Short mmCIF file of C-alpha atoms in Angstrom, two decimals:
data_model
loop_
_atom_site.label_atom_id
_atom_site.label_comp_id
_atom_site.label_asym_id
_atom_site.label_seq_id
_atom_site.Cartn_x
_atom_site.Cartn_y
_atom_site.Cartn_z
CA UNK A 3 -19.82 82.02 -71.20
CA UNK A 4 -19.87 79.68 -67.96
CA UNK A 5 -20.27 76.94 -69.63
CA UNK A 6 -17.21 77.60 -71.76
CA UNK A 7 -15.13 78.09 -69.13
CA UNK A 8 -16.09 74.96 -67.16
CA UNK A 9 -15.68 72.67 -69.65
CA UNK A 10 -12.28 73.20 -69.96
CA UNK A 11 -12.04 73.39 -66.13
CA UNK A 12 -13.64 69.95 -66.05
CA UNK A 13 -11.21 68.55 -68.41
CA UNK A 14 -8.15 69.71 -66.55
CA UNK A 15 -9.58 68.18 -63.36
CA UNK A 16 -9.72 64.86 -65.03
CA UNK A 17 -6.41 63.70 -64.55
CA UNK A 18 -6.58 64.91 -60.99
CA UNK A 19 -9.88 63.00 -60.49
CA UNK A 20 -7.82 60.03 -61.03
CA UNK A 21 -9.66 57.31 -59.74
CA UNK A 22 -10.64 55.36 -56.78
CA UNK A 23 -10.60 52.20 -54.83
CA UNK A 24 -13.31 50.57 -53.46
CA UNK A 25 -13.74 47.20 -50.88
CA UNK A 26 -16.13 45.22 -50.16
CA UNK A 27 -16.31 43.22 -47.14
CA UNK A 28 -19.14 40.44 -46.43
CA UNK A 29 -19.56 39.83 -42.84
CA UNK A 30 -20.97 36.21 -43.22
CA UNK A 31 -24.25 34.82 -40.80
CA UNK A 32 -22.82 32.29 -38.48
CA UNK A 33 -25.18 30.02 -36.81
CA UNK A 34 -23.26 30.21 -33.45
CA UNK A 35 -24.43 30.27 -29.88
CA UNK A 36 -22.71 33.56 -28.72
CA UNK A 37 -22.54 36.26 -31.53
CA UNK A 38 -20.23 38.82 -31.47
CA UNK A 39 -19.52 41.35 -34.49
CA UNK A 40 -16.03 40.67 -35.71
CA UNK A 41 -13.00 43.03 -35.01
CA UNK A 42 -12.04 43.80 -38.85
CA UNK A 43 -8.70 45.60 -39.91
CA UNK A 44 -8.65 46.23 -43.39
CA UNK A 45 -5.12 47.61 -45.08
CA UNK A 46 -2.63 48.01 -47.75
CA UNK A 47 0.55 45.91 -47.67
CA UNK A 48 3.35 45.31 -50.27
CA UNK A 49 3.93 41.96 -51.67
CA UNK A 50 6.62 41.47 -49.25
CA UNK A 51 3.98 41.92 -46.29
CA UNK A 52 5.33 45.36 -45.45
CA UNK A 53 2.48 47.64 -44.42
CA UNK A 54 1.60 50.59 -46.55
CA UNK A 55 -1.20 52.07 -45.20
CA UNK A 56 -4.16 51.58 -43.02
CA UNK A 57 -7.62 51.60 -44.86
CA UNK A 58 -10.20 50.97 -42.00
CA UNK A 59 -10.39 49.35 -38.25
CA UNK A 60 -14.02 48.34 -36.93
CA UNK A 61 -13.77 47.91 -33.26
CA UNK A 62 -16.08 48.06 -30.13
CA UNK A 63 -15.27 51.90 -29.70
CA UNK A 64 -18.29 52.22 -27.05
CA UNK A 65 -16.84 49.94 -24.41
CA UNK A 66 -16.40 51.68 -21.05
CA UNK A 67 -12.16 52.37 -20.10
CA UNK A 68 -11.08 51.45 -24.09
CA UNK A 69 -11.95 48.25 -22.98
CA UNK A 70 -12.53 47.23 -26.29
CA UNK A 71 -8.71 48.27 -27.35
CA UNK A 72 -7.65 45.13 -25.07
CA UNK A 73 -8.74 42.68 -28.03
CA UNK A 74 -6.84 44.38 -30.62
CA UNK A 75 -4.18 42.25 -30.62
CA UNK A 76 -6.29 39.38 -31.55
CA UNK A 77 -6.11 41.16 -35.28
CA UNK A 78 -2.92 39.52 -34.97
CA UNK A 79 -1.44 40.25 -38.44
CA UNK A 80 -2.59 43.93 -38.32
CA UNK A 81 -1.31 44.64 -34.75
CA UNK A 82 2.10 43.54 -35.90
CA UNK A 83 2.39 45.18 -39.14
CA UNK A 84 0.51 48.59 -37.68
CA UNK A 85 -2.07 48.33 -34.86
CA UNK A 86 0.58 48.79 -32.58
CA UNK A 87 2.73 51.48 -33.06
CA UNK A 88 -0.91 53.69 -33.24
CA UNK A 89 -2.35 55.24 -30.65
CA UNK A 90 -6.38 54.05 -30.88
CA UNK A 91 -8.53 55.54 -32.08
CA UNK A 92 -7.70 57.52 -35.14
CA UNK A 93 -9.68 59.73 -36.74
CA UNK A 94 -10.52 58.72 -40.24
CA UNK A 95 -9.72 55.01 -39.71
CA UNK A 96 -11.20 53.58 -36.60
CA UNK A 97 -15.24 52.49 -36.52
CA UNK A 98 -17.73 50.78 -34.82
CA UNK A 99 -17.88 46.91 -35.32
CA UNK A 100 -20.19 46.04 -38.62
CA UNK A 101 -23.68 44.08 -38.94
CA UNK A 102 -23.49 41.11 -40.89
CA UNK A 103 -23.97 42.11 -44.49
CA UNK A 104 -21.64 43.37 -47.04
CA UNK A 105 -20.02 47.04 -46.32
CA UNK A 106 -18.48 49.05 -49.04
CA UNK A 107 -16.19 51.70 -48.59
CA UNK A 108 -14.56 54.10 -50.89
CA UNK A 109 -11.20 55.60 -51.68
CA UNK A 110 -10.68 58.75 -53.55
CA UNK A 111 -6.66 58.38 -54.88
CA UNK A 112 -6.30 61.89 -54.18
CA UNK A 113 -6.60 61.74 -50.67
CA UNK A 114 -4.12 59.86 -48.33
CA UNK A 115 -4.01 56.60 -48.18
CA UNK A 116 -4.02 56.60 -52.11
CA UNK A 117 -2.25 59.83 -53.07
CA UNK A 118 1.23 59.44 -53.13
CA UNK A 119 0.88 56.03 -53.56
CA UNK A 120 4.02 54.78 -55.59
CA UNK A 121 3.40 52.80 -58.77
CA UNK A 122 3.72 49.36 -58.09
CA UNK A 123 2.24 45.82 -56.67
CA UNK A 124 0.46 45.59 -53.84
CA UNK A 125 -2.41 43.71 -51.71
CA UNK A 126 -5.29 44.81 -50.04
CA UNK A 127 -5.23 42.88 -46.98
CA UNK A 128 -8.41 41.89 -44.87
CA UNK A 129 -8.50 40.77 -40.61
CA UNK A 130 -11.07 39.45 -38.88
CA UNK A 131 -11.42 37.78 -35.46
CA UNK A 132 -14.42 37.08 -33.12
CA UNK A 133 -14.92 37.43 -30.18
CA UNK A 134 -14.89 33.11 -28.44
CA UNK A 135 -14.83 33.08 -32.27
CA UNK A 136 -12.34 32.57 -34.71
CA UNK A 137 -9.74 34.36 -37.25
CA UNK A 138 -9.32 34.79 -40.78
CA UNK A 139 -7.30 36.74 -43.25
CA UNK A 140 -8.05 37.50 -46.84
CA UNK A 141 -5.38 39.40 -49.15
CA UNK A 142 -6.16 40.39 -52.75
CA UNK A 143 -3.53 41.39 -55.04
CA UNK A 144 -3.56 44.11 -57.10
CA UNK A 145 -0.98 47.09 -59.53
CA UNK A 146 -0.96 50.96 -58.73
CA UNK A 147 -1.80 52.61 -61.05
CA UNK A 148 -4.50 50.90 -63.33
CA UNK A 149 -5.38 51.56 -66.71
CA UNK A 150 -9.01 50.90 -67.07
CA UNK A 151 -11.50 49.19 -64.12
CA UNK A 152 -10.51 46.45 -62.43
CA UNK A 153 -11.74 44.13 -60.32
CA UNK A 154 -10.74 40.95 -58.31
CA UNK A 155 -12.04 38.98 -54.99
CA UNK A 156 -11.05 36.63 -52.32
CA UNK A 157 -13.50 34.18 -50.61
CA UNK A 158 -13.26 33.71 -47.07
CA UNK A 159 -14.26 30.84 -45.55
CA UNK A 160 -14.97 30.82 -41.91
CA UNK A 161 -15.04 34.68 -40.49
CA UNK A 162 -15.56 36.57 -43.39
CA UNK A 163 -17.72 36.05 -46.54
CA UNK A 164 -16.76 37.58 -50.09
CA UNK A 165 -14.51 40.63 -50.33
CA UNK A 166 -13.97 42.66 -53.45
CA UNK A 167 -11.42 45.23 -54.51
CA UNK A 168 -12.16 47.16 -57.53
CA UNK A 169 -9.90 50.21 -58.96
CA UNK A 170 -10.97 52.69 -61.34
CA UNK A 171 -8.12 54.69 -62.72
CA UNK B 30 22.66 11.05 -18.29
CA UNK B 31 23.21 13.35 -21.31
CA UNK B 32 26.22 15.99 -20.13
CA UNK B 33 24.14 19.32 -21.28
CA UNK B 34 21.09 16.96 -19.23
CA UNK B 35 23.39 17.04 -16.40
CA UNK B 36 24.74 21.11 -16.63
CA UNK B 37 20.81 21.79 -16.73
CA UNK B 38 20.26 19.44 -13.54
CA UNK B 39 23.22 21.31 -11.81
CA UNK B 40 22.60 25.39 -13.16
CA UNK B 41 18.63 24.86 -11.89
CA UNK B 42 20.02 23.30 -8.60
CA UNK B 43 21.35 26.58 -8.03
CA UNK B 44 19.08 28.29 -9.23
CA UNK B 45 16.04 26.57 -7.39
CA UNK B 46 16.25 25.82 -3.92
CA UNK B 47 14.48 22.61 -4.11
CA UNK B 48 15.54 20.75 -6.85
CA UNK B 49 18.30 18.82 -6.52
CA UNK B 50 17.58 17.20 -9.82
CA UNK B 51 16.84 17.68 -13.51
CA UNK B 52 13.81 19.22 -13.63
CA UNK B 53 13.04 22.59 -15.68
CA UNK B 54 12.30 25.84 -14.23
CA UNK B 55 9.98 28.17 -15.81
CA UNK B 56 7.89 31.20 -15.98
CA UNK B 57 4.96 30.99 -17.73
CA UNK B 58 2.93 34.03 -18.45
CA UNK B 59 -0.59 34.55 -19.39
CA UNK B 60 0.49 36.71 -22.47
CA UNK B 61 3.17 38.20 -23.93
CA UNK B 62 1.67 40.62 -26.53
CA UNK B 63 -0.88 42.49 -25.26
CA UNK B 64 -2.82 45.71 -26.45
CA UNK B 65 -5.51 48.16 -24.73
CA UNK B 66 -4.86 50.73 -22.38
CA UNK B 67 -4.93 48.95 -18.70
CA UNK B 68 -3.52 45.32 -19.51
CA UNK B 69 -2.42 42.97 -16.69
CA UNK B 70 -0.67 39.54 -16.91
CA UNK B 71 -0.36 36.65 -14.82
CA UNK B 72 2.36 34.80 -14.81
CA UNK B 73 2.73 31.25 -13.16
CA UNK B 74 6.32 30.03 -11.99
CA UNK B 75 7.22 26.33 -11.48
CA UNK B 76 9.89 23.62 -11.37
CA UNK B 77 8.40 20.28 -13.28
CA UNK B 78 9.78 17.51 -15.67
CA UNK B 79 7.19 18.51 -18.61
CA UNK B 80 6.39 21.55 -20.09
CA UNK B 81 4.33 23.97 -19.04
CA UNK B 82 2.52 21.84 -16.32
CA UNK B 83 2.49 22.08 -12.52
CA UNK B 84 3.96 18.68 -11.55
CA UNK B 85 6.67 19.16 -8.85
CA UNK B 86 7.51 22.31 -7.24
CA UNK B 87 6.53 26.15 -7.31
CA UNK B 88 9.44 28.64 -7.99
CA UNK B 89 10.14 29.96 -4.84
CA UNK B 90 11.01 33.74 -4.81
CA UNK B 91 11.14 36.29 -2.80
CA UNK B 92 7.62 38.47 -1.73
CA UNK B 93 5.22 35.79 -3.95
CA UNK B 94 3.61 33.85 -1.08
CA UNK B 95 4.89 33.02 2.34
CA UNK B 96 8.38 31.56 1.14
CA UNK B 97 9.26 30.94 5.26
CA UNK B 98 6.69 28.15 5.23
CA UNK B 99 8.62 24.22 4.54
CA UNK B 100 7.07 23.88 1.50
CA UNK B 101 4.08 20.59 1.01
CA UNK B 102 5.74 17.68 -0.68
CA UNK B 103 9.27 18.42 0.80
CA UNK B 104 11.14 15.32 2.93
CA UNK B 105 11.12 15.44 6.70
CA UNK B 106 12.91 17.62 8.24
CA UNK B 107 13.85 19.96 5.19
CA UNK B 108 14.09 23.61 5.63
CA UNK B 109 13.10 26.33 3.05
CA UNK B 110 16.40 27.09 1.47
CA UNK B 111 16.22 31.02 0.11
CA UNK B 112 13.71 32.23 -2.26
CA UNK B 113 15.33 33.33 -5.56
CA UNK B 114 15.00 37.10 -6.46
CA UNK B 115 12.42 37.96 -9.08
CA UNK B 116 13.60 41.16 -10.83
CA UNK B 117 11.12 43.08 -13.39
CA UNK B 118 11.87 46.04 -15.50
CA UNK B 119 9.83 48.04 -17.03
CA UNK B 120 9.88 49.90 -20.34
CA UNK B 121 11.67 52.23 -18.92
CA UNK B 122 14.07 50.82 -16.88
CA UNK B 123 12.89 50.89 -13.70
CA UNK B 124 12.04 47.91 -11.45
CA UNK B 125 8.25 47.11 -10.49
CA UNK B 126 6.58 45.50 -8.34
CA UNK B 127 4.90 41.98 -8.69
CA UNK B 128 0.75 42.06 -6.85
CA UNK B 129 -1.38 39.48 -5.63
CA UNK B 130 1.90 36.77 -5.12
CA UNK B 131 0.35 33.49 -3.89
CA UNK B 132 2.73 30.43 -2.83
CA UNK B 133 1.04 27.05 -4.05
CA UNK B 134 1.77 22.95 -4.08
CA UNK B 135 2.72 23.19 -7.36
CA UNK B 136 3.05 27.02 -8.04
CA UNK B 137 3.78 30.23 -7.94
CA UNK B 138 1.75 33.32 -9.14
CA UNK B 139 1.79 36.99 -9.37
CA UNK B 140 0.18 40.01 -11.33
CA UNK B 141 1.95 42.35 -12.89
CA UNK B 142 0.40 45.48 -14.19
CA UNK B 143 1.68 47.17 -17.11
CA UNK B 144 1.17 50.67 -16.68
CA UNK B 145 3.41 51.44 -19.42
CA UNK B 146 3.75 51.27 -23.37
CA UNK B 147 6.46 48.78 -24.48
CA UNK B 148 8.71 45.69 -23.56
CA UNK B 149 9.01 44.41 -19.70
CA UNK B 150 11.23 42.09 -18.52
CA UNK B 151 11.50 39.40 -15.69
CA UNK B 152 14.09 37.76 -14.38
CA UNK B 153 15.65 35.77 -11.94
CA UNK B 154 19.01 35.53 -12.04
CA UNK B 155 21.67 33.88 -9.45
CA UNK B 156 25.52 33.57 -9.39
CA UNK B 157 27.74 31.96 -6.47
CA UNK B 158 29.38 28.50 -6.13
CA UNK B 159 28.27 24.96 -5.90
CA UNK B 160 29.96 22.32 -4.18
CA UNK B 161 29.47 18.90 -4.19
CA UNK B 162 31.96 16.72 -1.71
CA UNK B 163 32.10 13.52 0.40
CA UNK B 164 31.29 13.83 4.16
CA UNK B 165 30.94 9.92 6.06
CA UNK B 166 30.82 8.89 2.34
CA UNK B 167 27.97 10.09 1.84
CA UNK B 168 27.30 12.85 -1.42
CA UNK B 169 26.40 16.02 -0.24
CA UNK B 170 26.12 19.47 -2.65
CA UNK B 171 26.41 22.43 -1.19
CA UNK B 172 25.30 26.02 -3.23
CA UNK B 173 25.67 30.16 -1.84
CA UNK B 174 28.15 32.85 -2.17
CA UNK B 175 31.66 32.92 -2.39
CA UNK B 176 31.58 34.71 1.48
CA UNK B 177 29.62 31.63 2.88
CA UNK B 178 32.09 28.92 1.28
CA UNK B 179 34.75 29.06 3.76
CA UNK B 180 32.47 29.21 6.87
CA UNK B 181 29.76 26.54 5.37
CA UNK B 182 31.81 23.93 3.69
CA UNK B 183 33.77 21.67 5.74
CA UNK B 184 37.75 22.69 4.63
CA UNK B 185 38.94 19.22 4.62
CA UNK B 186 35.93 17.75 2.62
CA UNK B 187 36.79 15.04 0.73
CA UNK B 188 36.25 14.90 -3.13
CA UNK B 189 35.22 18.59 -3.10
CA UNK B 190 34.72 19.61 -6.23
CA UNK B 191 33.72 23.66 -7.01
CA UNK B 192 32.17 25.64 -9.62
CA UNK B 193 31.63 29.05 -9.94
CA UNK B 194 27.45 29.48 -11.73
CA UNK B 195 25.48 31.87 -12.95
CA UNK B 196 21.68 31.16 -13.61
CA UNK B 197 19.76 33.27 -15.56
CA UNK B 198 15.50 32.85 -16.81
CA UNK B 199 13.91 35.73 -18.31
CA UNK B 200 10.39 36.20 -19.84
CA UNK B 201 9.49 39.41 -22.30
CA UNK B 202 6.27 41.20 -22.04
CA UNK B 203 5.25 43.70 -24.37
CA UNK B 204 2.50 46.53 -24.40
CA UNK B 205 2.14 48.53 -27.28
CA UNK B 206 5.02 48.77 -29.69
CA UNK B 207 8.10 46.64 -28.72
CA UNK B 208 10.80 48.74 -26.99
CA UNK B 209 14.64 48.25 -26.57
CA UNK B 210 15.76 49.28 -23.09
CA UNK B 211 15.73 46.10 -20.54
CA UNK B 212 17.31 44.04 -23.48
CA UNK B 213 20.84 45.46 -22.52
CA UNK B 214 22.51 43.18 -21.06
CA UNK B 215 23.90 43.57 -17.39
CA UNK B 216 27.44 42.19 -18.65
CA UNK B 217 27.19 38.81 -15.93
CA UNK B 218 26.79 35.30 -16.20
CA UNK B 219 25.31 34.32 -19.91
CA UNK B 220 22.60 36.38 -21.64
CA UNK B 221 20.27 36.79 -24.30
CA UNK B 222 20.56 39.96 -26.34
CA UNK B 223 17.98 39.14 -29.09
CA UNK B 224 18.67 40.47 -32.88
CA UNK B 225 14.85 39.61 -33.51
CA UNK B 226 12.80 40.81 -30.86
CA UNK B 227 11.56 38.55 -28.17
CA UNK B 228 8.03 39.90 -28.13
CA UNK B 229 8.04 39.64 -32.20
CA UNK B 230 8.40 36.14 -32.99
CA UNK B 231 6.39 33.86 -35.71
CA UNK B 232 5.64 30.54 -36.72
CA UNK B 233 7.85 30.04 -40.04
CA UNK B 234 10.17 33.11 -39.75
CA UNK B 235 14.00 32.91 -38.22
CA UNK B 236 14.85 35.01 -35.32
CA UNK B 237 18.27 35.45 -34.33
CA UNK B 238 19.76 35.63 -30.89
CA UNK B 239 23.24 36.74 -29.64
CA UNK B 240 24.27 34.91 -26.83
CA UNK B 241 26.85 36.91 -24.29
CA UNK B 242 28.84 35.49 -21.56
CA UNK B 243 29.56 38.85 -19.34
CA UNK B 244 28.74 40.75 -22.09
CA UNK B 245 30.71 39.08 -24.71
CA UNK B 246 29.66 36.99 -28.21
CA UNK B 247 29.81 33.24 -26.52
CA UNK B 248 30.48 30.89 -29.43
CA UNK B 249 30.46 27.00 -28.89
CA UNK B 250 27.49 27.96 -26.33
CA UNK B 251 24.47 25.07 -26.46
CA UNK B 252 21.26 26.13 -27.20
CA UNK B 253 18.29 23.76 -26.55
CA UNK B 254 14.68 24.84 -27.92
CA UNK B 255 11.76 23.24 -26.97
CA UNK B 256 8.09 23.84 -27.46
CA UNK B 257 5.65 23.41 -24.65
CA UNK B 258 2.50 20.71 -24.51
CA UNK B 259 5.15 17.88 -24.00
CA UNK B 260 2.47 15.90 -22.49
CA UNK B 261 -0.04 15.45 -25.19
CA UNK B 262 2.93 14.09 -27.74
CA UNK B 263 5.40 11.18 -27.96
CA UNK B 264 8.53 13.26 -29.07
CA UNK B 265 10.11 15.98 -27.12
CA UNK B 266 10.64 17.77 -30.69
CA UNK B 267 13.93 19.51 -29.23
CA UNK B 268 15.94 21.70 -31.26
CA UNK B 269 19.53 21.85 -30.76
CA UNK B 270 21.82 24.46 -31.71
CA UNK B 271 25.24 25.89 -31.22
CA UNK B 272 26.23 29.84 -31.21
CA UNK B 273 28.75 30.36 -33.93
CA UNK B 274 31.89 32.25 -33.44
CA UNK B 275 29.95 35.23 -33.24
CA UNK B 276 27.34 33.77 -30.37
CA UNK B 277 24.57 33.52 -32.75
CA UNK B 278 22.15 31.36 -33.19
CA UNK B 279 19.36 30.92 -35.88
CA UNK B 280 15.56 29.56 -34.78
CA UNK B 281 12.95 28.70 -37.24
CA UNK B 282 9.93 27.99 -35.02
CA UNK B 283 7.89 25.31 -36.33
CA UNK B 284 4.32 26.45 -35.00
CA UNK B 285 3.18 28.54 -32.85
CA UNK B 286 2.96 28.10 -29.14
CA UNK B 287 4.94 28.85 -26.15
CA UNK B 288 8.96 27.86 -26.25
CA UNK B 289 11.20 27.01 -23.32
CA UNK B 290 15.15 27.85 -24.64
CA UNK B 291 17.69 26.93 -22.34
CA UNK B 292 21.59 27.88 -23.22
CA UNK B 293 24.22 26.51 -21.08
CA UNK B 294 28.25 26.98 -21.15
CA UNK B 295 31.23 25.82 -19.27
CA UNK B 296 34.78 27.13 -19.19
CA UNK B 297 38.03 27.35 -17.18
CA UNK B 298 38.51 30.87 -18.25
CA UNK B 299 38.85 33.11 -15.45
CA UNK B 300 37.99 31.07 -12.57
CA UNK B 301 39.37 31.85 -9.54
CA UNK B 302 39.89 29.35 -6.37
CA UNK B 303 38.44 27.87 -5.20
CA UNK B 304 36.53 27.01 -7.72
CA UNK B 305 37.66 25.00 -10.76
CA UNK B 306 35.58 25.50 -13.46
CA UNK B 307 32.55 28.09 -14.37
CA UNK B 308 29.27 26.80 -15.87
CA UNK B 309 26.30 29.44 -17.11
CA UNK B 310 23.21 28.98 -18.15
CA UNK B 311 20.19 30.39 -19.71
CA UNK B 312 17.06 30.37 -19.89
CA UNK B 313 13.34 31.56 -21.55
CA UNK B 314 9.65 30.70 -22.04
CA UNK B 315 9.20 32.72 -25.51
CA UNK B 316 5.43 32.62 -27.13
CA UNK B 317 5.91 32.59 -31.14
CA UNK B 318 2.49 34.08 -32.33
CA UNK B 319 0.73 31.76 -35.89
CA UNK B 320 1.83 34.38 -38.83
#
């Protein structure tokens, strides 16, 4: 009897279950004198360059006096487009700087960003600058909705390594 | 020399109490687009031929440094002529103060702290009357207000030869999210009154400025763009343009970097005696961020 009624319960949430999105971001090794982990913003822009939505933003969150906020800015492209008209940190979106390594992170498209996201073009968009490093920007197209799993990459060359975008619808 | 050469020589004369010449005056800040929640600037302010190096003179102005002092490098016998007001507006509106002013050979310097979210504003702006006139043949130029003419200018100089000026330089700041309020104009002498915001410009995109002359569109009005680092290149790589009938101009900036933009005008429109003619001018150091 249960397991009658979930099964059509499970099919119903299908739809619903829609899909996800999920980046990948390589934070390369760089044989440099003075390390410091990147600031990375990570986000959703329209072909145009018009800013959808904020995915993630890895900062130094620890520093005493939001001292870390000062170097925001240096996400140049970001702080235009978003970074500053927020008011750092947000929950849900800001982080600690990453390790060098790849990071994945997951997006379920029926929670915001994704839901509500209108049908259409767009590109995942990927900042990173160093401390008396550098800066480099990665953007990977990509269609809202998808039909079947998808996948596509950028390769950075300098500041970041590989990153990946795959959908699943 | 090149007329608009000449207007700029004359317009900073008045506006800089040192230089009789064509040099450029400029304030330089440390940055103009700044995030975190306690940023400070520093912004440098000097008279020189190149851009944006210390060469000449410091911008004198009032509170930075000991402006009574005859300033190093001057001839004998010169006296400090007055320091220019430095006027800064915050987000809001209200004027701040500049901190830590220091008085140099070549410079001037102050803090600023922004203690609030959005656009600040400096400026130094002048307006009065220059003279230039004969006395035992020899040249002399003479600049101050209207009130002082009649006592400071000999009545029966020969060749005299007025103008009614306004000077104008301005620098944009911006913490946070860019904000509106010090853009409006004050409705004297020429003005900026930016259709793309100061504080949001980029290598490759257009931004389009509205240039006012006491608050109205100024067409005809010269515009002269040019990016800093003069010294490490051959060309000036100037950028002339003139407002259209609606006072606008168009600028595509090449790279990124930090701009000087000078507008000047002259007219007979409205000038009373006894001055003959009216010359304005403009002028900004703008930093256009890489895209």
């Amino acid at each position: 009897m249960r397991k009658a009624l979930l099964l059509p319960l499970a099919l119903l949430a299908a739809p619903a279950l829609a899909g996800e999105l999920e980046v990948g971001v390589q934070i390369p090794r760089l044989n440099v004198a003075e390390y410091h982990r990147p600031y990375v913003a990570i986000w959703l822009e329209r072909p145009d360059q018009q800013h959808v939505a904020d995915l993630a933003v890895w900062y130094d969150l620890k520093l005493k006096d939001d001292e870390g906020e000062k170097w925001l800015k240096d996400l140049r492209q970001w702080w235009r487009r978003s970074g500053r008209q927020l008011d750092m940190p947000v929950d849900g979106l800001s982080g600690a700087t990453r390790a060098v390594g790849t990071h994945q992170l997951k997006f379920d498209s029926t929670r915001p960003p994704l839901a509500g996201l209108e049908p259409g073009d767009y590109r995942l968009v990927v900042e990173a600058a160093r401390e008396v490093g550098g800066r480099e920007l990665l953007r990977v197209p990509f269609s809202w909705p998808v039909d079947g799993p998808q996948s596509a990459q950028a390769q950075g060359e300098t500041e970041l390594g590989t990153v990946t975008l795959t959908l699943t619808p | 020399m090149k007329p608009n050469l000449k207007w700029a020589a004359v317009a900073l004369a008045v506006c800089l109490p040192l230089s009789a010449e064509a040099h450029r005056a400029w304030m330089l800040p440390s940055a103009t687009v700044l995030s975190g929640e306690d940023p400070w600037i520093t912004v440098d302010a000097a008279v020189s031929n190149d851009l944006f190096y210390f060469e000449h003179f410091p911008l004198r102005l009032q509170g930075i440094g000991d402006t009574e002092a005859v300033p190093a490098g001057s001839p004998p016998g010169a006296r400090p002529r007055p320091a220019a007001r430095l006027s800064v507006l915050a987000p809001d509106g209200s004027e701040v103060q500049p901190q830590n002013g220091s008085l140099g050979r070549y410079r001037s310097t102050f803090d600023l702290h922004l203690t609030q979210k959005g656009t600040y504003k400096l400026a130094v702006a002048n307006a009065g009357l220059f003279a230039s006139y004969k006395e035992n043949g020899q040249t002399r130029r003479w600049m101050g207000s209207a009130a002082d003419f009649a006592k400071q200018v000999p009545a029966d100089a020969e060749e005299l030869k007025v103008s009614q000026t306004n000077t104008r330089m301005e620098v944009f700041v911006t913490s946070g999210s860019p904000s509106e309020t010090v853009l409006e104009p004050t409705g004297q002498g020429l003005e900026l009154r930016p259709e793309t915001h100061p504080n949001d410009l980029f290598a490759g995109e257009a931004a389009e400025f509205v240039f006012l002359l006491d608050g109205k569109p100024a067409a005809g009005v010269e515009v002269s763009v040019i990016p800093g680092g003069i010294r490490y290149r051959d060309q000036l790589g100037e950028m002339n343009l003139t407002t259209d009938a609606a006072g606008k101009v168009s600028i595509t900036w090449p790279n990124p970097g930090m701009y000087w933009l000078e507008a000047e005008t002259r007219t007979t429109a409205g000038v009373t005696a006894p001055a003959s003619e009216r010359r304005a001018s403009y002028s900004a150091t703008l930093e256009v961020l890489a895209p």
